[in-house]
Amino acid sequence: MILGDQLNPLHSWFQSTDTDVLYVLMEIRPEATYVAHHIQKIIGIFRGMRMFFDELNEMGHEVRYFKISDPDNQHSFYENLKSLIHDFGVQFLEYQEPDEYRLDELFKSRFAHLPVQVEMVSSEHFLTSRIDLKETFRDKKTFLMESFYRKMRKKFGVLMEGDLPIGGKWNYDHDNRKRLPRGHVVPVPYKYSHNVVDLYNEINRCEIDSIGSVDATQFIWPGNRKEALDVFEYFLNHLFAQFGRFQDAMSISHWSLFHSRISFALNVKMIHPLEIIKRAEEYWFEHQQQVSLAQVEGFIRQILGWREYMRGIYWAHMPGYESLNFLRHRNPLPEWYWTGDTKMNCMSKAIGQSLEYGYAHHIQRLMVTGNFALLAGVDPDEVDQWYLGIYIDAFQWVEITNTRGMSQFADGGIVGTKPYVSSASYINKMSDYCMQCHYNHKDKTGDKACPFNSMYWNFLNRHRPLLNKNPRMTMMYKVWDKMSSENREEILQKAQNVLLKIEEL
Ligand code: FAD
Ligand code: DLZ
Ligand code: SF4
């Protein structure tokens, strides 16, 4: 059995053909509806699965495919398998390890009742096993990404000279993270224009609820390994040289800037992390005049470091992780998260492009939509639902660790050492959003004051008992304490008004 995010034609399963082996892929209703997915995510996965079915057939494999609209589809992994076992006299079932805890548990408990021998095998995708991270940090209270990343660099000999990092430094973050200068040329994002009208209509006929929009005559995302590699080569040739420098920049005019947009293809395993890392390293080596070490190191760190690290955190802390709520946040997610209909320009742009493309880049997710939800004290369950649905690359193992962990600090500091909160000054520093906003980024109080400002101080004040001792927060509390008590009172009052009228912002 092959899941919708296991579309790797290089898996050892497929390297020889055996007519005694029957592969199966299933589009099933519960997977398409366990959260309200973005329509482009559903199309992207179903299209990828269907193309994978064709590819396996062309390779000479026997494959059974259950379409979402097939009348004999029982919309259950277990029930469909039971029928196949009966119809084909199957004796042995293998499946690749699922990436989500939910499915892992379901398969372990349900498949034990199938009348066949069952074995789970590796998906051969990740560079660490599920428990590697837990083992590495066995005796430690915190799991530091940077130490994990250095270990990975050594283990895979990436950007290394013997035992030392090339260039003498492990991390070039300091050289990166610039604002985009006015008029700076940004190449257009590499987009496909696949016609997916039939699939779109089929999904609609099956009444699968979804969010977001799609131009079904011009579907932009890759559907197989070849297409995914094309997206990556475009990144190398046109975007890589400025990736790190503008990694944290945000712009009204550019929805993906110098980002690679390979997360969907990576997460459904069309491409392998190590091939991407090695190819990036090779490209940098051959183009050192154009691509600096800071760019390649910054890019590789995201995949060799963050991506594997987040997966390790997930398996080390599930199932408890999905109900952590360190800050005890209980507020509902504002309705306009589902429409983008707000006067806050940064929020409206970040949400608007997420609904349009199923994509926002890291800093938009972390410092705009995530930041706002955290400052507004939104229940992390609701925040998770939103992130898990809206992004084309969202699968729980990488979504929840980023959302509940990095962005919402609901894990109390497992992933991040402090909450990622900011006032308008950070958003204004890294973007051109504030220039065209209804609100004034400089004001903390008054009718036109940017809501982020009063909410920011309100957040710090409210959570002081939990955050006061954090050395990384000391500076902020010092600034707060230096304000006059009238000033502080006024800001807190403004924050209360903002929170009361949150739906009208
Ligand atoms: P690039 O900026 O080009 O980076 C290259 C690759 O590095 C990405 O494709 C991705 O595979 C990896 N990467 C970068 N940052 C991270 C990270 N923090 N964690 C794991 N991998 C990373 N990423 C997902 O793949 N799925 C999610 O559901 C997801 N949810 C997120 C939710 C929040 C609140 C935040 C703050 C981040 C989330 N991320 C998620 C991480 C990151 O934002 C995306 O991986 C990235 O924006 C994808 O775009 P890209 O391929 O253009 O990435
Ligand atoms: C996300 C998704 C969707 C929308 N549909 C399917 C499906 O019909 N069949 C399937 O096998 N997988 C689907 N997926 C992916 C799974 O829900 C799940 O997120 C991953 O397999 C877990 O890693
Ligand atoms: Fe966002 Fe505030 Fe800037 Fe408006 S002023 S774009 S709400 S940070």
PDB file of N, CA and C in Angstrom, residues 231-311:
ATOM      1  N   VAL A 231      11.304  22.420 -11.075  1.00  0.00           N
ATOM      2  CA  VAL A 231      11.074  23.553 -10.167  1.00  0.00           C
ATOM      3  C   VAL A 231      12.370  23.848  -9.400  1.00  0.00           C
ATOM      4  N   PHE A 232      13.028  22.783  -8.980  1.00  0.00           N
ATOM      5  CA  PHE A 232      14.261  22.957  -8.209  1.00  0.00           C
ATOM      6  C   PHE A 232      15.398  23.528  -9.070  1.00  0.00           C
ATOM      7  N   GLU A 233      15.522  23.057 -10.288  1.00  0.00           N
ATOM      8  CA  GLU A 233      16.581  23.584 -11.172  1.00  0.00           C
ATOM      9  C   GLU A 233      16.342  25.069 -11.458  1.00  0.00           C
ATOM     10  N   TYR A 234      15.077  25.441 -11.598  1.00  0.00           N
ATOM     11  CA  TYR A 234      14.758  26.859 -11.806  1.00  0.00           C
ATOM     12  C   TYR A 234      15.226  27.671 -10.593  1.00  0.00           C
ATOM     13  N   PHE A 235      14.961  27.114  -9.417  1.00  0.00           N
ATOM     14  CA  PHE A 235      15.423  27.779  -8.186  1.00  0.00           C
ATOM     15  C   PHE A 235      16.941  27.983  -8.226  1.00  0.00           C
ATOM     16  N   LEU A 236      17.676  26.918  -8.549  1.00  0.00           N
ATOM     17  CA  LEU A 236      19.140  27.018  -8.561  1.00  0.00           C
ATOM     18  C   LEU A 236      19.608  28.091  -9.543  1.00  0.00           C
ATOM     19  N   ASN A 237      19.027  28.083 -10.723  1.00  0.00           N
ATOM     20  CA  ASN A 237      19.510  28.983 -11.783  1.00  0.00           C
ATOM     21  C   ASN A 237      19.065  30.432 -11.605  1.00  0.00           C
ATOM     22  N   HIS A 238      17.938  30.645 -10.944  1.00  0.00           N
ATOM     23  CA  HIS A 238      17.397  32.010 -10.915  1.00  0.00           C
ATOM     24  C   HIS A 238      17.223  32.620  -9.521  1.00  0.00           C
ATOM     25  N   LEU A 239      17.128  31.787  -8.496  1.00  0.00           N
ATOM     26  CA  LEU A 239      16.757  32.325  -7.186  1.00  0.00           C
ATOM     27  C   LEU A 239      17.806  32.096  -6.088  1.00  0.00           C
ATOM     28  N   PHE A 240      18.557  31.027  -6.255  1.00  0.00           N
ATOM     29  CA  PHE A 240      19.483  30.542  -5.224  1.00  0.00           C
ATOM     30  C   PHE A 240      20.458  31.639  -4.767  1.00  0.00           C
ATOM     31  N   ALA A 241      20.990  32.386  -5.711  1.00  0.00           N
ATOM     32  CA  ALA A 241      22.042  33.366  -5.402  1.00  0.00           C
ATOM     33  C   ALA A 241      21.562  34.415  -4.401  1.00  0.00           C
ATOM     34  N   GLN A 242      20.234  34.575  -4.298  1.00  0.00           N
ATOM     35  CA  GLN A 242      19.731  35.592  -3.366  1.00  0.00           C
ATOM     36  C   GLN A 242      18.824  34.990  -2.293  1.00  0.00           C
ATOM     37  N   PHE A 243      18.841  33.681  -2.193  1.00  0.00           N
ATOM     38  CA  PHE A 243      17.924  32.996  -1.263  1.00  0.00           C
ATOM     39  C   PHE A 243      18.101  33.464   0.189  1.00  0.00           C
ATOM     40  N   GLY A 244      19.300  33.281   0.712  1.00  0.00           N
ATOM     41  CA  GLY A 244      19.528  33.578   2.128  1.00  0.00           C
ATOM     42  C   GLY A 244      19.387  35.055   2.421  1.00  0.00           C
ATOM     43  N   ARG A 245      19.944  35.869   1.514  1.00  0.00           N
ATOM     44  CA  ARG A 245      19.939  37.314   1.736  1.00  0.00           C
ATOM     45  C   ARG A 245      18.511  37.823   1.982  1.00  0.00           C
ATOM     46  N   PHE A 246      17.554  37.285   1.191  1.00  0.00           N
ATOM     47  CA  PHE A 246      16.178  37.796   1.310  1.00  0.00           C
ATOM     48  C   PHE A 246      15.208  36.781   1.895  1.00  0.00           C
ATOM     49  N   GLN A 247      15.777  35.832   2.637  1.00  0.00           N
ATOM     50  CA  GLN A 247      14.964  34.746   3.197  1.00  0.00           C
ATOM     51  C   GLN A 247      13.836  35.269   4.101  1.00  0.00           C
ATOM     52  N   ASP A 248      14.103  36.356   4.810  1.00  0.00           N
ATOM     53  CA  ASP A 248      13.107  36.867   5.755  1.00  0.00           C
ATOM     54  C   ASP A 248      12.353  38.080   5.223  1.00  0.00           C
ATOM     55  N   ALA A 249      12.650  38.453   3.989  1.00  0.00           N
ATOM     56  CA  ALA A 249      11.982  39.633   3.431  1.00  0.00           C
ATOM     57  C   ALA A 249      10.552  39.293   3.030  1.00  0.00           C
ATOM     58  N   MET A 250       9.689  40.293   3.033  1.00  0.00           N
ATOM     59  CA  MET A 250       8.302  40.108   2.577  1.00  0.00           C
ATOM     60  C   MET A 250       7.958  41.276   1.660  1.00  0.00           C
ATOM     61  N   SER A 251       7.136  40.994   0.652  1.00  0.00           N
ATOM     62  CA  SER A 251       6.850  42.038  -0.320  1.00  0.00           C
ATOM     63  C   SER A 251       5.419  41.940  -0.833  1.00  0.00           C
ATOM     64  N   ILE A 252       4.801  43.095  -0.991  1.00  0.00           N
ATOM     65  CA  ILE A 252       3.450  43.142  -1.546  1.00  0.00           C
ATOM     66  C   ILE A 252       3.433  42.559  -2.955  1.00  0.00           C
ATOM     67  N   SER A 253       4.501  42.783  -3.702  1.00  0.00           N
ATOM     68  CA  SER A 253       4.503  42.434  -5.128  1.00  0.00           C
ATOM     69  C   SER A 253       4.960  41.002  -5.436  1.00  0.00           C
ATOM     70  N   HIS A 254       5.560  40.305  -4.456  1.00  0.00           N
ATOM     71  CA  HIS A 254       6.128  38.985  -4.770  1.00  0.00           C
ATOM     72  C   HIS A 254       5.713  37.958  -3.717  1.00  0.00           C
ATOM     73  N   TRP A 255       4.999  36.925  -4.143  1.00  0.00           N
ATOM     74  CA  TRP A 255       4.450  35.997  -3.148  1.00  0.00           C
ATOM     75  C   TRP A 255       5.409  34.884  -2.726  1.00  0.00           C
ATOM     76  N   SER A 256       6.482  34.659  -3.520  1.00  0.00           N
ATOM     77  CA  SER A 256       7.412  33.628  -3.035  1.00  0.00           C
ATOM     78  C   SER A 256       8.866  34.082  -3.100  1.00  0.00           C
ATOM     79  N   LEU A 257       9.092  35.309  -3.566  1.00  0.00           N
ATOM     80  CA  LEU A 257      10.428  35.913  -3.574  1.00  0.00           C
ATOM     81  C   LEU A 257      11.506  34.944  -4.072  1.00  0.00           C
ATOM     82  N   PHE A 258      12.517  34.683  -3.235  1.00  0.00           N
ATOM     83  CA  PHE A 258      13.615  33.808  -3.686  1.00  0.00           C
ATOM     84  C   PHE A 258      13.513  32.412  -3.058  1.00  0.00           C
ATOM     85  N   HIS A 259      12.325  32.052  -2.624  1.00  0.00           N
ATOM     86  CA  HIS A 259      12.141  30.726  -2.007  1.00  0.00           C
ATOM     87  C   HIS A 259      11.997  29.650  -3.091  1.00  0.00           C
ATOM     88  N   SER A 260      12.291  28.412  -2.709  1.00  0.00           N
ATOM     89  CA  SER A 260      12.362  27.337  -3.724  1.00  0.00           C
ATOM     90  C   SER A 260      10.999  26.755  -4.090  1.00  0.00           C
ATOM     91  N   ARG A 261      10.038  26.803  -3.172  1.00  0.00           N
ATOM     92  CA  ARG A 261       8.710  26.195  -3.368  1.00  0.00           C
ATOM     93  C   ARG A 261       8.778  24.701  -3.659  1.00  0.00           C
ATOM     94  N   ILE A 262       9.725  24.021  -3.010  1.00  0.00           N
ATOM     95  CA  ILE A 262       9.832  22.566  -3.227  1.00  0.00           C
ATOM     96  C   ILE A 262       9.233  21.772  -2.061  1.00  0.00           C
ATOM     97  N   SER A 263       8.659  22.457  -1.066  1.00  0.00           N
ATOM     98  CA  SER A 263       8.199  21.739   0.133  1.00  0.00           C
ATOM     99  C   SER A 263       7.124  20.698  -0.183  1.00  0.00           C
ATOM    100  N   PHE A 264       6.203  21.022  -1.083  1.00  0.00           N
ATOM    101  CA  PHE A 264       5.156  20.055  -1.429  1.00  0.00           C
ATOM    102  C   PHE A 264       5.793  18.804  -2.054  1.00  0.00           C
ATOM    103  N   ALA A 265       6.655  19.018  -3.051  1.00  0.00           N
ATOM    104  CA  ALA A 265       7.291  17.889  -3.740  1.00  0.00           C
ATOM    105  C   ALA A 265       8.145  17.055  -2.779  1.00  0.00           C
ATOM    106  N   LEU A 266       8.819  17.737  -1.851  1.00  0.00           N
ATOM    107  CA  LEU A 266       9.628  17.001  -0.862  1.00  0.00           C
ATOM    108  C   LEU A 266       8.725  16.191   0.061  1.00  0.00           C
ATOM    109  N   ASN A 267       7.656  16.832   0.559  1.00  0.00           N
ATOM    110  CA  ASN A 267       6.818  16.160   1.557  1.00  0.00           C
ATOM    111  C   ASN A 267       6.027  14.985   0.988  1.00  0.00           C
ATOM    112  N   VAL A 268       5.723  15.022  -0.318  1.00  0.00           N
ATOM    113  CA  VAL A 268       5.054  13.851  -0.899  1.00  0.00           C
ATOM    114  C   VAL A 268       6.095  12.903  -1.517  1.00  0.00           C
ATOM    115  N   LYS A 269       7.355  13.240  -1.288  1.00  0.00           N
ATOM    116  CA  LYS A 269       8.494  12.347  -1.589  1.00  0.00           C
ATOM    117  C   LYS A 269       8.769  12.146  -3.079  1.00  0.00           C
ATOM    118  N   MET A 270       8.310  13.089  -3.907  1.00  0.00           N
ATOM    119  CA  MET A 270       8.679  13.033  -5.327  1.00  0.00           C
ATOM    120  C   MET A 270      10.186  13.205  -5.458  1.00  0.00           C
ATOM    121  N   ILE A 271      10.747  13.986  -4.537  1.00  0.00           N
ATOM    122  CA  ILE A 271      12.195  14.202  -4.533  1.00  0.00           C
ATOM    123  C   ILE A 271      12.741  13.888  -3.141  1.00  0.00           C
ATOM    124  N   HIS A 272      14.055  13.614  -3.095  1.00  0.00           N
ATOM    125  CA  HIS A 272      14.672  13.156  -1.846  1.00  0.00           C
ATOM    126  C   HIS A 272      15.518  14.286  -1.241  1.00  0.00           C
ATOM    127  N   PRO A 273      15.458  14.454   0.087  1.00  0.00           N
ATOM    128  CA  PRO A 273      16.212  15.568   0.680  1.00  0.00           C
ATOM    129  C   PRO A 273      17.713  15.531   0.376  1.00  0.00           C
ATOM    130  N   LEU A 274      18.293  14.328   0.374  1.00  0.00           N
ATOM    131  CA  LEU A 274      19.750  14.278   0.170  1.00  0.00           C
ATOM    132  C   LEU A 274      20.146  14.653  -1.258  1.00  0.00           C
ATOM    133  N   GLU A 275      19.314  14.281  -2.225  1.00  0.00           N
ATOM    134  CA  GLU A 275      19.650  14.665  -3.602  1.00  0.00           C
ATOM    135  C   GLU A 275      19.565  16.187  -3.772  1.00  0.00           C
ATOM    136  N   ILE A 276      18.621  16.803  -3.065  1.00  0.00           N
ATOM    137  CA  ILE A 276      18.467  18.265  -3.137  1.00  0.00           C
ATOM    138  C   ILE A 276      19.670  18.944  -2.470  1.00  0.00           C
ATOM    139  N   ILE A 277      20.038  18.431  -1.308  1.00  0.00           N
ATOM    140  CA  ILE A 277      21.174  19.008  -0.569  1.00  0.00           C
ATOM    141  C   ILE A 277      22.461  18.867  -1.398  1.00  0.00           C
ATOM    142  N   LYS A 278      22.698  17.664  -1.922  1.00  0.00           N
ATOM    143  CA  LYS A 278      23.937  17.415  -2.681  1.00  0.00           C
ATOM    144  C   LYS A 278      23.971  18.240  -3.964  1.00  0.00           C
ATOM    145  N   ARG A 279      22.813  18.353  -4.597  1.00  0.00           N
ATOM    146  CA  ARG A 279      22.751  19.132  -5.847  1.00  0.00           C
ATOM    147  C   ARG A 279      22.987  20.620  -5.553  1.00  0.00           C
ATOM    148  N   ALA A 280      22.442  21.108  -4.452  1.00  0.00           N
ATOM    149  CA  ALA A 280      22.650  22.520  -4.077  1.00  0.00           C
ATOM    150  C   ALA A 280      24.131  22.757  -3.791  1.00  0.00           C
ATOM    151  N   GLU A 281      24.728  21.814  -3.087  1.00  0.00           N
ATOM    152  CA  GLU A 281      26.154  21.939  -2.760  1.00  0.00           C
ATOM    153  C   GLU A 281      26.998  21.927  -4.039  1.00  0.00           C
ATOM    154  N   GLU A 282      26.660  21.018  -4.940  1.00  0.00           N
ATOM    155  CA  GLU A 282      27.395  20.904  -6.208  1.00  0.00           C
ATOM    156  C   GLU A 282      27.233  22.184  -7.041  1.00  0.00           C
ATOM    157  N   TYR A 283      25.987  22.693  -7.075  1.00  0.00           N
ATOM    158  CA  TYR A 283      25.708  23.898  -7.867  1.00  0.00           C
ATOM    159  C   TYR A 283      26.516  25.076  -7.319  1.00  0.00           C
ATOM    160  N   TRP A 284      26.528  25.192  -6.002  1.00  0.00           N
ATOM    161  CA  TRP A 284      27.298  26.275  -5.377  1.00  0.00           C
ATOM    162  C   TRP A 284      28.779  26.133  -5.735  1.00  0.00           C
ATOM    163  N   PHE A 285      29.285  24.913  -5.653  1.00  0.00           N
ATOM    164  CA  PHE A 285      30.698  24.652  -5.927  1.00  0.00           C
ATOM    165  C   PHE A 285      31.061  25.098  -7.344  1.00  0.00           C
ATOM    166  N   GLU A 286      30.145  24.851  -8.278  1.00  0.00           N
ATOM    167  CA  GLU A 286      30.417  25.201  -9.682  1.00  0.00           C
ATOM    168  C   GLU A 286      30.130  26.680  -9.992  1.00  0.00           C
ATOM    169  N   HIS A 287      29.401  27.355  -9.108  1.00  0.00           N
ATOM    170  CA  HIS A 287      29.006  28.743  -9.407  1.00  0.00           C
ATOM    171  C   HIS A 287      29.370  29.682  -8.259  1.00  0.00           C
ATOM    172  N   GLN A 288      30.561  29.539  -7.737  1.00  0.00           N
ATOM    173  CA  GLN A 288      30.910  30.320  -6.550  1.00  0.00           C
ATOM    174  C   GLN A 288      30.996  31.818  -6.814  1.00  0.00           C
ATOM    175  N   GLN A 289      31.141  32.172  -8.077  1.00  0.00           N
ATOM    176  CA  GLN A 289      31.162  33.604  -8.414  1.00  0.00           C
ATOM    177  C   GLN A 289      29.780  34.224  -8.172  1.00  0.00           C
ATOM    178  N   GLN A 290      28.742  33.422  -8.451  1.00  0.00           N
ATOM    179  CA  GLN A 290      27.379  33.960  -8.328  1.00  0.00           C
ATOM    180  C   GLN A 290      26.736  33.654  -6.969  1.00  0.00           C
ATOM    181  N   VAL A 291      26.986  32.447  -6.475  1.00  0.00           N
ATOM    182  CA  VAL A 291      26.292  32.007  -5.256  1.00  0.00           C
ATOM    183  C   VAL A 291      27.285  31.966  -4.088  1.00  0.00           C
ATOM    184  N   SER A 292      27.024  32.768  -3.069  1.00  0.00           N
ATOM    185  CA  SER A 292      27.983  32.792  -1.949  1.00  0.00           C
ATOM    186  C   SER A 292      27.705  31.641  -0.979  1.00  0.00           C
ATOM    187  N   LEU A 293      28.680  31.396  -0.119  1.00  0.00           N
ATOM    188  CA  LEU A 293      28.557  30.326   0.874  1.00  0.00           C
ATOM    189  C   LEU A 293      27.351  30.565   1.799  1.00  0.00           C
ATOM    190  N   ALA A 294      27.096  31.841   2.115  1.00  0.00           N
ATOM    191  CA  ALA A 294      25.971  32.152   3.013  1.00  0.00           C
ATOM    192  C   ALA A 294      24.641  31.675   2.422  1.00  0.00           C
ATOM    193  N   GLN A 295      24.506  31.746   1.106  1.00  0.00           N
ATOM    194  CA  GLN A 295      23.245  31.345   0.463  1.00  0.00           C
ATOM    195  C   GLN A 295      23.076  29.821   0.541  1.00  0.00           C
ATOM    196  N   VAL A 296      24.151  29.101   0.173  1.00  0.00           N
ATOM    197  CA  VAL A 296      24.018  27.636   0.144  1.00  0.00           C
ATOM    198  C   VAL A 296      23.888  27.078   1.558  1.00  0.00           C
ATOM    199  N   GLU A 297      24.625  27.636   2.501  1.00  0.00           N
ATOM    200  CA  GLU A 297      24.542  27.147   3.884  1.00  0.00           C
ATOM    201  C   GLU A 297      23.120  27.399   4.429  1.00  0.00           C
ATOM    202  N   GLY A 298      22.602  28.600   4.148  1.00  0.00           N
ATOM    203  CA  GLY A 298      21.259  28.950   4.632  1.00  0.00           C
ATOM    204  C   GLY A 298      20.214  27.993   4.081  1.00  0.00           C
ATOM    205  N   PHE A 299      20.339  27.646   2.833  1.00  0.00           N
ATOM    206  CA  PHE A 299      19.355  26.763   2.195  1.00  0.00           C
ATOM    207  C   PHE A 299      19.470  25.325   2.737  1.00  0.00           C
ATOM    208  N   ILE A 300      20.710  24.848   2.778  1.00  0.00           N
ATOM    209  CA  ILE A 300      20.922  23.461   3.230  1.00  0.00           C
ATOM    210  C   ILE A 300      20.480  23.293   4.684  1.00  0.00           C
ATOM    211  N   ARG A 301      20.712  24.319   5.494  1.00  0.00           N
ATOM    212  CA  ARG A 301      20.308  24.225   6.914  1.00  0.00           C
ATOM    213  C   ARG A 301      18.810  23.962   7.062  1.00  0.00           C
ATOM    214  N   GLN A 302      18.009  24.528   6.154  1.00  0.00           N
ATOM    215  CA  GLN A 302      16.554  24.338   6.254  1.00  0.00           C
ATOM    216  C   GLN A 302      16.172  22.861   6.076  1.00  0.00           C
ATOM    217  N   ILE A 303      16.893  22.193   5.180  1.00  0.00           N
ATOM    218  CA  ILE A 303      16.490  20.816   4.849  1.00  0.00           C
ATOM    219  C   ILE A 303      17.232  19.780   5.704  1.00  0.00           C
ATOM    220  N   LEU A 304      18.554  19.959   5.790  1.00  0.00           N
ATOM    221  CA  LEU A 304      19.360  19.014   6.579  1.00  0.00           C
ATOM    222  C   LEU A 304      19.134  19.242   8.074  1.00  0.00           C
ATOM    223  N   GLY A 305      18.914  20.490   8.442  1.00  0.00           N
ATOM    224  CA  GLY A 305      18.687  20.829   9.843  1.00  0.00           C
ATOM    225  C   GLY A 305      17.216  20.835  10.209  1.00  0.00           C
ATOM    226  N   TRP A 306      16.549  21.918   9.892  1.00  0.00           N
ATOM    227  CA  TRP A 306      15.184  22.119  10.388  1.00  0.00           C
ATOM    228  C   TRP A 306      14.206  20.998  10.050  1.00  0.00           C
ATOM    229  N   ARG A 307      14.243  20.563   8.812  1.00  0.00           N
ATOM    230  CA  ARG A 307      13.222  19.585   8.380  1.00  0.00           C
ATOM    231  C   ARG A 307      13.364  18.273   9.146  1.00  0.00           C
ATOM    232  N   GLU A 308      14.593  17.776   9.252  1.00  0.00           N
ATOM    233  CA  GLU A 308      14.813  16.507   9.961  1.00  0.00           C
ATOM    234  C   GLU A 308      14.589  16.694  11.471  1.00  0.00           C
ATOM    235  N   TYR A 309      14.998  17.852  11.955  1.00  0.00           N
ATOM    236  CA  TYR A 309      14.854  18.159  13.378  1.00  0.00           C
ATOM    237  C   TYR A 309      13.366  18.170  13.778  1.00  0.00           C
ATOM    238  N   MET A 310      12.548  18.816  12.939  1.00  0.00           N
ATOM    239  CA  MET A 310      11.124  18.892  13.246  1.00  0.00           C
ATOM    240  C   MET A 310      10.499  17.496  13.257  1.00  0.00           C
ATOM    241  N   ARG A 311      10.930  16.663  12.350  1.00  0.00           N
ATOM    242  CA  ARG A 311      10.389  15.298  12.325  1.00  0.00           C
ATOM    243  C   ARG A 311      10.796  14.544  13.603  1.00  0.00           C
TER     244      ARG A 311
END
